[in-house]
mmCIF file of C-alpha atoms and ligand atoms in Angstrom:
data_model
loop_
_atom_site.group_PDB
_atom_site.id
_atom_site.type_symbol
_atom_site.label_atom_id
_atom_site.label_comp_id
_atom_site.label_asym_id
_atom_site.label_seq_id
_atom_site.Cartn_x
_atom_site.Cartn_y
_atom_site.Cartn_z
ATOM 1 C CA UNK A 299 44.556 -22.696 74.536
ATOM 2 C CA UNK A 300 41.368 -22.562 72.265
ATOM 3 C CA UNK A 301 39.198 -20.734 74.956
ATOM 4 C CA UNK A 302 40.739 -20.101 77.718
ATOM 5 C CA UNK A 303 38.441 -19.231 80.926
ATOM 6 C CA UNK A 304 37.025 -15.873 82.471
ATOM 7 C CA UNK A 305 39.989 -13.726 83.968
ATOM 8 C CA UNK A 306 38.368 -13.330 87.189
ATOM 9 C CA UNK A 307 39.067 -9.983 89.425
ATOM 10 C CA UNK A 308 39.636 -10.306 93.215
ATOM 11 C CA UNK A 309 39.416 -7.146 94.737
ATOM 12 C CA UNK A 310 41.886 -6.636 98.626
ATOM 13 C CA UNK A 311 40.334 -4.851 100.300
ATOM 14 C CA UNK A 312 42.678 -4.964 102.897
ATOM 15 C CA UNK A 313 43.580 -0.955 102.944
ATOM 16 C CA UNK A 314 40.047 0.344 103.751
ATOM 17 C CA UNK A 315 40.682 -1.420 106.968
ATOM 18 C CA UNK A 316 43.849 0.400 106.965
ATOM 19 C CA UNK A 317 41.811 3.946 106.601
ATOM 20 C CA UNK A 318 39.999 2.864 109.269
ATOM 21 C CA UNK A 319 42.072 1.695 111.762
ATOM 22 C CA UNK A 320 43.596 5.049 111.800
ATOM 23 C CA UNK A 321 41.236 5.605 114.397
ATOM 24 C CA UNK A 322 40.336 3.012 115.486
ATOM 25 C CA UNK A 323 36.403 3.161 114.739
ATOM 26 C CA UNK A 324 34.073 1.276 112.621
ATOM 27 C CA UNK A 325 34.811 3.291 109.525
ATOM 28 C CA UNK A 326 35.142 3.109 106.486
ATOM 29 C CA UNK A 327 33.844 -0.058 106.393
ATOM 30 C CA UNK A 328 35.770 -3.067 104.456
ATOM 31 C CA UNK A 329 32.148 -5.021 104.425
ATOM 32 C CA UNK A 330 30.693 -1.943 102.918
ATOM 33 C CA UNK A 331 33.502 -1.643 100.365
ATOM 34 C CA UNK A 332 33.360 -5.578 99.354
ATOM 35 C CA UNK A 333 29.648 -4.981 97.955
ATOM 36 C CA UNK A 334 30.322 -1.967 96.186
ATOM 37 C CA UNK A 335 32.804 -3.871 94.629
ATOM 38 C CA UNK A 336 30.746 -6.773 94.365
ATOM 39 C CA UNK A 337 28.042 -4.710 93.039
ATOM 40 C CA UNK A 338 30.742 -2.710 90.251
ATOM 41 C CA UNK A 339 31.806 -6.493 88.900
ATOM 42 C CA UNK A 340 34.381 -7.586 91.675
ATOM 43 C CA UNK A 341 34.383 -11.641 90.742
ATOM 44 C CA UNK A 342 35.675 -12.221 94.700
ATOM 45 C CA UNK A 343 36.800 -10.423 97.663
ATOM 46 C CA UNK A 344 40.544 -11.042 98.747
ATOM 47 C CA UNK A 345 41.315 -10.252 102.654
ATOM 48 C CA UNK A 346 44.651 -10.532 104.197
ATOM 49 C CA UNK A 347 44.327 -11.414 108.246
ATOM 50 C CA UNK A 348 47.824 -10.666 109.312
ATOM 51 C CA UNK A 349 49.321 -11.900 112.394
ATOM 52 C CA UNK A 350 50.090 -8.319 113.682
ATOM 53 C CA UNK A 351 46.447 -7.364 112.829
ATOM 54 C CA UNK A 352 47.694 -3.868 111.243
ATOM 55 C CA UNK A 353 44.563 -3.858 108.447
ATOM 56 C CA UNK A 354 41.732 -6.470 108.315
ATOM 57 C CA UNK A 355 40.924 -7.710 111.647
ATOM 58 C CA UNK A 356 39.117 -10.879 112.915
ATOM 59 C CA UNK A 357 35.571 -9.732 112.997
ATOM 60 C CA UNK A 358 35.871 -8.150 109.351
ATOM 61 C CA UNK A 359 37.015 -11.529 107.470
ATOM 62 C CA UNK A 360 33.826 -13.069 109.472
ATOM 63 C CA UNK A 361 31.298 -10.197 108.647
ATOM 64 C CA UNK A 362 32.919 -10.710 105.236
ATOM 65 C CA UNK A 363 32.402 -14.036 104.751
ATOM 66 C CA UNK A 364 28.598 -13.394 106.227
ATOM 67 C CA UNK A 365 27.648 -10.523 103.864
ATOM 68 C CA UNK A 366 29.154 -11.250 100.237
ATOM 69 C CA UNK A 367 27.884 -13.155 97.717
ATOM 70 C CA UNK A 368 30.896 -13.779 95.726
ATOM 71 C CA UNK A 369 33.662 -15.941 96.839
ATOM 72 C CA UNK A 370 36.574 -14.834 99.409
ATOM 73 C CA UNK A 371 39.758 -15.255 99.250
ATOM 74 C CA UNK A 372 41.217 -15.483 102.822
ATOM 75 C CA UNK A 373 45.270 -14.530 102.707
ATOM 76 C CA UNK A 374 47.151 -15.599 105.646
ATOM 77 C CA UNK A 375 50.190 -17.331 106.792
ATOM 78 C CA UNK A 376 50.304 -20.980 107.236
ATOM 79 C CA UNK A 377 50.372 -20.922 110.927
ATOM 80 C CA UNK A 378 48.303 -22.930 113.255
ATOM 81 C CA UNK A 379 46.691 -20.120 114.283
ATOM 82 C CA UNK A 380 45.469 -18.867 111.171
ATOM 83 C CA UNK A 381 44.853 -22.477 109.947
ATOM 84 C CA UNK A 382 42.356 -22.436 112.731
ATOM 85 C CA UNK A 383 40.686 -19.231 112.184
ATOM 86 C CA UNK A 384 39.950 -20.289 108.448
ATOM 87 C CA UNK A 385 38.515 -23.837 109.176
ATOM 88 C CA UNK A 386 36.316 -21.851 111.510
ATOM 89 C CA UNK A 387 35.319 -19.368 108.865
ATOM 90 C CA UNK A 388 35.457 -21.569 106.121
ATOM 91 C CA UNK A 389 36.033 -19.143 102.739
ATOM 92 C CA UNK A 390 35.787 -20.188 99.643
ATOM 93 C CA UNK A 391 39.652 -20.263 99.379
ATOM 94 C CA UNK A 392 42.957 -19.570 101.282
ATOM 95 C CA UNK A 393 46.412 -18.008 100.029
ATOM 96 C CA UNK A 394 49.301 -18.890 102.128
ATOM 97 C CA UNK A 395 51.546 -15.594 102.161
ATOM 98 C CA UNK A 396 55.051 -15.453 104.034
ATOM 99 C CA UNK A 397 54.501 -12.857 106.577
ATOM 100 C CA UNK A 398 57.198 -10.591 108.627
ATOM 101 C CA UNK A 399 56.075 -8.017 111.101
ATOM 102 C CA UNK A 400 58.386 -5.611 110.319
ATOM 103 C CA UNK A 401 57.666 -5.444 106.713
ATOM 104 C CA UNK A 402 55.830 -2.461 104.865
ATOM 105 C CA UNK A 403 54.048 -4.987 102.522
ATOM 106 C CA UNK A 404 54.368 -8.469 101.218
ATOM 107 C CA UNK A 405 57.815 -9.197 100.545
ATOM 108 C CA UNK A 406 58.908 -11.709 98.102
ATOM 109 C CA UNK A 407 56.791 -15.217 97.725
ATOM 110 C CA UNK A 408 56.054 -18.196 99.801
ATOM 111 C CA UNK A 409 59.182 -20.545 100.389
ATOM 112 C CA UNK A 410 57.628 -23.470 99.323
ATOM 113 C CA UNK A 411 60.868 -25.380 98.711
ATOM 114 C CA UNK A 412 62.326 -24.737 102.040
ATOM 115 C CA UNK A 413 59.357 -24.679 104.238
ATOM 116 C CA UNK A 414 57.420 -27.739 102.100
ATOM 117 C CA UNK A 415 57.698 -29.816 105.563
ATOM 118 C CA UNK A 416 55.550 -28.058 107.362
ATOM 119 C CA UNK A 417 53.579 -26.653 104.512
ATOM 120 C CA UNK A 418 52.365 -29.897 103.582
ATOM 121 C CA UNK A 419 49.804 -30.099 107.164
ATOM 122 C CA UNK A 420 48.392 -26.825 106.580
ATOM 123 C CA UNK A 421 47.809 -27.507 102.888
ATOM 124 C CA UNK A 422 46.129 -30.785 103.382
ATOM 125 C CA UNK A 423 44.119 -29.867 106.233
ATOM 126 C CA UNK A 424 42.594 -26.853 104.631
ATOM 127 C CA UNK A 425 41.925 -28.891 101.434
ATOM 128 C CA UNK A 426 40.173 -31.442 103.487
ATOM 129 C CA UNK A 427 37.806 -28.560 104.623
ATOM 130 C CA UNK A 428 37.002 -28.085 101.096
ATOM 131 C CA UNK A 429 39.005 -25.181 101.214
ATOM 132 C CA UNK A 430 40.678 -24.155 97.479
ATOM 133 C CA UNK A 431 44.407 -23.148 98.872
ATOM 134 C CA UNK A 432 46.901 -21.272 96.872
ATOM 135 C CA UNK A 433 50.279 -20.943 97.034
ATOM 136 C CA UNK A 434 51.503 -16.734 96.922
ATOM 137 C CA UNK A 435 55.355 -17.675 95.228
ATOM 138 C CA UNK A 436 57.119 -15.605 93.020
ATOM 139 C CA UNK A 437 57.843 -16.976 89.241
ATOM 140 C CA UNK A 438 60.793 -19.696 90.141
ATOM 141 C CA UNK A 439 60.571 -22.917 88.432
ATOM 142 C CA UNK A 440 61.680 -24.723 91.860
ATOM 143 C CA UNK A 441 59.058 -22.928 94.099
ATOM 144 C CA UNK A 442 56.382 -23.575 91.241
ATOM 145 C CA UNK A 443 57.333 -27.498 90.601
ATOM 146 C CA UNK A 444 57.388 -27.959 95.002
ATOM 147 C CA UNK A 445 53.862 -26.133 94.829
ATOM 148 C CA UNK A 446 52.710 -29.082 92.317
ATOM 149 C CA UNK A 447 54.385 -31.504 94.617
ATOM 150 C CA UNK A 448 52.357 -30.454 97.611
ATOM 151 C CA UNK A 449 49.024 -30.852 95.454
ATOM 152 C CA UNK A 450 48.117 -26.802 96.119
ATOM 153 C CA UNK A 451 45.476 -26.756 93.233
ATOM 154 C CA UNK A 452 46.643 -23.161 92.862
ATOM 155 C CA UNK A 453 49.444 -20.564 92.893
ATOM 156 C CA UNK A 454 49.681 -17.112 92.691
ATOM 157 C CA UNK A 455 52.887 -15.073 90.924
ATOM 158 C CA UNK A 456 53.691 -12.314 92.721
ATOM 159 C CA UNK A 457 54.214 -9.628 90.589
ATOM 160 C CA UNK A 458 55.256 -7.273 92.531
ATOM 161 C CA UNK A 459 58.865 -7.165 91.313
ATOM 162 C CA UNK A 460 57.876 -6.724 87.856
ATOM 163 C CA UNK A 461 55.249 -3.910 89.171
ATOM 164 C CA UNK A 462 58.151 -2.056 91.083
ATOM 165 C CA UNK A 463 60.444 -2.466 88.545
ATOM 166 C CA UNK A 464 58.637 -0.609 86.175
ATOM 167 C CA UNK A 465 57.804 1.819 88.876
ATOM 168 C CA UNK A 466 61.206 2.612 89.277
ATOM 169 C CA UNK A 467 61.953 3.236 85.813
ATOM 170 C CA UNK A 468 64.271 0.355 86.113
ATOM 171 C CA UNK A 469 63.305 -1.188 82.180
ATOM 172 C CA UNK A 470 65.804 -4.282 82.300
ATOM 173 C CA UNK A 471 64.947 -5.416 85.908
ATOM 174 C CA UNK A 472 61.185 -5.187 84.496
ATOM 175 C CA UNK A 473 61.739 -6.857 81.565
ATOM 176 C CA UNK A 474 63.456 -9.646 83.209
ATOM 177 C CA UNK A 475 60.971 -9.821 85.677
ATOM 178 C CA UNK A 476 58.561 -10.341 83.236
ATOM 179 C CA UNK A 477 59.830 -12.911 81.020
ATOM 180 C CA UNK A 478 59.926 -14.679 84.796
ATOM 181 C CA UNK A 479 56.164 -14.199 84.634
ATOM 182 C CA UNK A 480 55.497 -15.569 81.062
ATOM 183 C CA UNK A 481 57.675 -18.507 81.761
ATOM 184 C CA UNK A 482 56.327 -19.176 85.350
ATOM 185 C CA UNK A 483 52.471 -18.927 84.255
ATOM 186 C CA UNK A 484 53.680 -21.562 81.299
ATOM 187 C CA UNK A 485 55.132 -23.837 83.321
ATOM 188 C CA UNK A 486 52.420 -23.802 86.813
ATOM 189 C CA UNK A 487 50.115 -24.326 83.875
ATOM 190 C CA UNK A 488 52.032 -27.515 82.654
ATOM 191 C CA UNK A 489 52.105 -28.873 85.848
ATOM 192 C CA UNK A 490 48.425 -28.528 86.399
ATOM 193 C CA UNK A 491 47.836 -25.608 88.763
ATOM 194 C CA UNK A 492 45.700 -22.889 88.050
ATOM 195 C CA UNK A 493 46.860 -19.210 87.853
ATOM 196 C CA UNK A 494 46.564 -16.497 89.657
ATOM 197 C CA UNK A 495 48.995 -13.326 90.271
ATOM 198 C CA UNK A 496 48.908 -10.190 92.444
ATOM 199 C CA UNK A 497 50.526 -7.416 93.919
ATOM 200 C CA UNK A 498 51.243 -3.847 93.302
ATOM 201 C CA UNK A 499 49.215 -4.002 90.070
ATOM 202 C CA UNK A 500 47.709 -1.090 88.334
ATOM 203 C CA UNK A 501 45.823 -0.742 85.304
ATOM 204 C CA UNK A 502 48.591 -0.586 82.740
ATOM 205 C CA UNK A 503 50.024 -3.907 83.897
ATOM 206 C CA UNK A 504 46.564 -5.442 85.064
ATOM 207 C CA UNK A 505 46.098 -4.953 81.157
ATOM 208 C CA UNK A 506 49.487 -6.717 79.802
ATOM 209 C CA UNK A 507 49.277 -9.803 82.346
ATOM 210 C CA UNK A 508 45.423 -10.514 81.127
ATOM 211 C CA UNK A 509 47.047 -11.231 77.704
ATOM 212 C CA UNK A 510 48.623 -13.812 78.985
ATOM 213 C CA UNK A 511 46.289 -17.231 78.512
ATOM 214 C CA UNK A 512 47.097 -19.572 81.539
ATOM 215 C CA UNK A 513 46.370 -16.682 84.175
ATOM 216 C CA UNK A 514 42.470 -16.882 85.437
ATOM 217 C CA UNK A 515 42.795 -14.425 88.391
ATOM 218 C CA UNK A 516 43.702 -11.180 89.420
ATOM 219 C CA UNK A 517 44.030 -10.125 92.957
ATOM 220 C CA UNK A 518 44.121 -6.108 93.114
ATOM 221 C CA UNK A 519 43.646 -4.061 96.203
ATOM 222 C CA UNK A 520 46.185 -1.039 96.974
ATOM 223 C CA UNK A 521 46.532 0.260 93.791
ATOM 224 C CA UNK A 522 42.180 0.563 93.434
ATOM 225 C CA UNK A 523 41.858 1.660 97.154
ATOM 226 C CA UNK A 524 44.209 4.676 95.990
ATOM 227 C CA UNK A 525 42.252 5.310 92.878
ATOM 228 C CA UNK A 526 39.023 5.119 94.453
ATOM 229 C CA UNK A 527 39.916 7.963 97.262
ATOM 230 C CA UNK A 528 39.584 10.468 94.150
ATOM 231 C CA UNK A 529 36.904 8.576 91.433
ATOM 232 C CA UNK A 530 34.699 5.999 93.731
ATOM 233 C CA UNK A 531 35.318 2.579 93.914
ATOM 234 C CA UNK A 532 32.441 1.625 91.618
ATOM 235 C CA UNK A 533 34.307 3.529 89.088
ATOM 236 C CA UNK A 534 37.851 1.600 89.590
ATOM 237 C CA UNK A 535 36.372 -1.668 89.752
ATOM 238 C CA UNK A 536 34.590 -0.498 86.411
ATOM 239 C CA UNK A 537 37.754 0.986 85.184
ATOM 240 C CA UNK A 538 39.871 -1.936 86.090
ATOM 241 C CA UNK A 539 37.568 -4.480 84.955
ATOM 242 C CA UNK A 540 37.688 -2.910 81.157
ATOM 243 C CA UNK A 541 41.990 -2.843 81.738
ATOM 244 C CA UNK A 542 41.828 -6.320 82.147
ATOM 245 C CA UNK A 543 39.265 -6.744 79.365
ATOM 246 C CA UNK A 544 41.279 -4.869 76.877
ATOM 247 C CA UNK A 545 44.670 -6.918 77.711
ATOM 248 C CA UNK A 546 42.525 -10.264 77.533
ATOM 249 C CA UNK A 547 41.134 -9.235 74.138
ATOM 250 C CA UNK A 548 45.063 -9.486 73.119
ATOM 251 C CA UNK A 549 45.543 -13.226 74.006
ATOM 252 C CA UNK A 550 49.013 -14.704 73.271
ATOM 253 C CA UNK A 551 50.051 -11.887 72.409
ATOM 254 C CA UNK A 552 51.776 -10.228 75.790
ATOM 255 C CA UNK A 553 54.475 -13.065 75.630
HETATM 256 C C1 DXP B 1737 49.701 -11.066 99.675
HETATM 257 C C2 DXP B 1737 49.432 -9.786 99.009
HETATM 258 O O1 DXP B 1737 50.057 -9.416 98.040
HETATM 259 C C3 DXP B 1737 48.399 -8.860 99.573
HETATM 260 O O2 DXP B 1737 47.803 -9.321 100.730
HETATM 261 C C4 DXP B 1737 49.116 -7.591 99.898
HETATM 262 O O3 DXP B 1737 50.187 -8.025 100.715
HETATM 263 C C5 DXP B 1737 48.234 -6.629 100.635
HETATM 264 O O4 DXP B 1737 48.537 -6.679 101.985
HETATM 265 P P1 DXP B 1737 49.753 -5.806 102.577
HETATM 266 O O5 DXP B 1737 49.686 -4.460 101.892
HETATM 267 O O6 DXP B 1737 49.507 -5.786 104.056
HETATM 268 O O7 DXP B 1737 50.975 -6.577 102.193
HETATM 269 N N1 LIG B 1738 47.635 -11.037 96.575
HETATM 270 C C1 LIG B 1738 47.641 -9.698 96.020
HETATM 271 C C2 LIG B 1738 46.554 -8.893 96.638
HETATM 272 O O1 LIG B 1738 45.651 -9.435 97.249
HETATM 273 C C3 LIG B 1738 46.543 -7.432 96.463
HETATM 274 O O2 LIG B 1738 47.862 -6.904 96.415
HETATM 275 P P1 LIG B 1738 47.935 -5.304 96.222
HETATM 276 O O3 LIG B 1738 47.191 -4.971 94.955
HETATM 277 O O4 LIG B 1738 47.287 -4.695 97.416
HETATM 278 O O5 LIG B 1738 49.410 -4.999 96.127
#
């Protein structure tokens, strides 16, 4: 890839709303903390309306999409009610996410192979909005090739395996878990879809996925809302945004 494009940074900012709900008032803000980010070099905002509610709520992804400049990314599951709240707000794009109430975070990626039936309504009708949807699947070849089937222009690797892995000290499990990543960016890339990944990453590994070529996106949000508690949020997005600049300025060469 002679030049590839921009790797852009979405920043979640799913966990101020978090903060806030913890008492249920009107801060902090997750508006407020979109245009700091915005301001700091944030390429996008990336929200994540959940069917339980437990962060960002309705109102936010609306005064979100009225107040930023950049584009957002709207995360949801592909249910008809969510389908419906995001052909009313109408973001720039939507990640389908599998969702269970009872989890602590996102858990694994999208079963596009198993639920492609009634993926495929959701999908279409969203692109027909003018919606850009992407797919949130982890690195499988099957989930990746079904994803090109359904004509998502875009997927997602979640990387949050790899990111706990290494967490855990756990060096094969992350190794393995990245050679899933190399291989699954290669391939979505292949088929035709563009490439984004997410979850759980920090600045050491938002710095070793830049280097790889076919990913143009990184959507970031717990790990900066942590950081940003003790150094700003201006500062993380600055901080992160040089990470990922450093690891692109290695191209090819994370494989
Ligand atoms: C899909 C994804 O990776 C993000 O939305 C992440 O899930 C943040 O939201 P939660 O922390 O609520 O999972
Ligand atoms: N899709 C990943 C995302 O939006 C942010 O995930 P995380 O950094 O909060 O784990």
């Amino acid at each position: 890839m002679s030049h590839p494009p921009k790797l852009r940074l979405g920043v979640n900012v799913d966990h101020i709303a978090t903060l806030r709900n913890a008492r249920g008032g009107r801060i902090p803000d997750p508006v407020r903390a979109a245009l700091l980010a915005i301001e700091a070099g944030a390429d996008g905002i990336t929200a994540h309306l959940r069917e339980d509610r437990r962060h960002i709520r309705d109102d936010d992804m609306a005064r979100l999409k009225a107040a930023i400049s950049k584009p957002l990314n709207f995360e949801m599951a592909a249910t008809e009610e969510m389908v419906r709240i995001a052909l009313a707000t109408r973001p720039h794009a939507c990640c389908l996410v599998p969702e269970r109430r009872e989890e602590l975070t996102t858990e694994g990626g999208l079963d596009v192979v198993g639920q492609h039936n009634a993926l495929a309504p959701a999908i279409a009708r969203l692109g027909e909005a003018g919606i850009r949807v992407s797919l949130f699947i982890a690195a499988d070849p099957a989930q990746i090739e079904m994803a090109a089937r359904l004509r998502a222009p875009v997927i997602e690797i979640h990387t949050g395996g790899w990111c706990d892995a290494i967490t855990e000290g756990h060096a094969d499990k992350a190794a393995a878990e990245w050679e899933r990543i190399v291989a699954g960016a290669r391939l979505a890339r292949s088929a035709g879809l563009e490439v984004h990944a997410g979850h759980g990453l920090d600045y050491a590994t938002a710095e070793r996925i830049a280097a790889l070529p076919e990913i143009v996106e990184l959507n970031i949000g717990y790990f900066m809302m942590g950081e940003a508690l003790f150094v700003g949020l201006a500062e993380t997005v600055r901080a992160m945004r040089a990470a990922m600049d450093r690891g692109r300025a290695r191209l090819g060469t994370a494989a």
